[in-house]
């Protein structure tokens, strides 16, 4: 989620609750200046779990990926 610094200041409590579930990028003048995240989520463990999944999937070229997506539509 991306919000402005003004929006963050006006609704601090709301965004603290949202930060329990997802990362929030705070912007000022259109540039990201801060990231509000949940410190209890071990993102490294999540990433390590995904690496195992990604490594087990076969590599495909972009054309075969496009074709398989079009078939699902």
Short mmCIF file of C-alpha atoms in Angstrom, two decimals, residues 14-61:
data_model
loop_
_atom_site.label_atom_id
_atom_site.label_comp_id
_atom_site.label_asym_id
_atom_site.label_seq_id
_atom_site.Cartn_x
_atom_site.Cartn_y
_atom_site.Cartn_z
CA UNK A 14 -5.84 3.19 11.00
CA UNK A 15 -2.49 2.66 9.30
CA UNK A 16 -0.91 1.11 12.39
CA UNK A 17 -3.64 -1.54 12.26
CA UNK A 18 -3.14 -2.08 8.53
CA UNK A 19 0.63 -2.41 9.06
CA UNK A 20 -0.03 -5.57 11.07
CA UNK A 21 -1.08 -7.25 7.81
CA UNK A 22 0.83 -5.47 5.03
CA UNK A 23 3.70 -3.07 4.37
CA UNK A 24 2.85 0.60 3.90
CA UNK A 25 5.03 2.95 1.86
CA UNK A 26 4.73 6.59 2.87
CA UNK A 27 5.37 9.22 0.20
CA UNK A 28 6.12 12.93 0.25
CA UNK A 29 6.03 14.98 -2.95
CA UNK A 30 5.59 11.75 -4.91
CA UNK A 31 8.75 10.09 -3.54
CA UNK A 32 8.86 7.17 -1.14
CA UNK A 33 10.31 8.37 2.15
CA UNK A 34 9.41 5.63 4.64
CA UNK A 35 8.24 2.06 4.99
CA UNK A 36 5.94 1.00 7.82
CA UNK A 37 6.18 -2.73 8.37
CA UNK A 38 5.36 -5.36 10.98
CA UNK A 39 8.55 -6.27 12.89
CA UNK A 40 7.16 -9.63 14.03
CA UNK A 41 6.85 -11.03 10.50
CA UNK A 42 10.03 -12.90 9.64
CA UNK A 43 10.31 -12.00 5.98
CA UNK A 44 13.56 -13.89 5.54
CA UNK A 45 11.83 -17.15 6.48
CA UNK A 46 9.02 -16.39 4.04
CA UNK A 47 11.55 -15.69 1.30
CA UNK A 48 13.45 -18.92 2.01
CA UNK A 49 10.20 -20.86 1.71
CA UNK A 50 9.49 -19.25 -1.66
CA UNK A 51 12.98 -20.01 -2.96
CA UNK A 52 12.29 -23.72 -2.60
CA UNK A 53 9.06 -23.39 -4.54
CA UNK A 54 10.60 -21.31 -7.30
CA UNK A 55 13.54 -23.66 -7.72
CA UNK A 56 11.26 -26.66 -8.24
CA UNK A 57 9.28 -25.09 -11.09
CA UNK A 58 10.61 -25.69 -14.59
CA UNK A 59 12.01 -22.73 -16.49
CA UNK A 60 9.91 -21.54 -19.42
CA UNK A 61 10.46 -19.04 -22.14
#
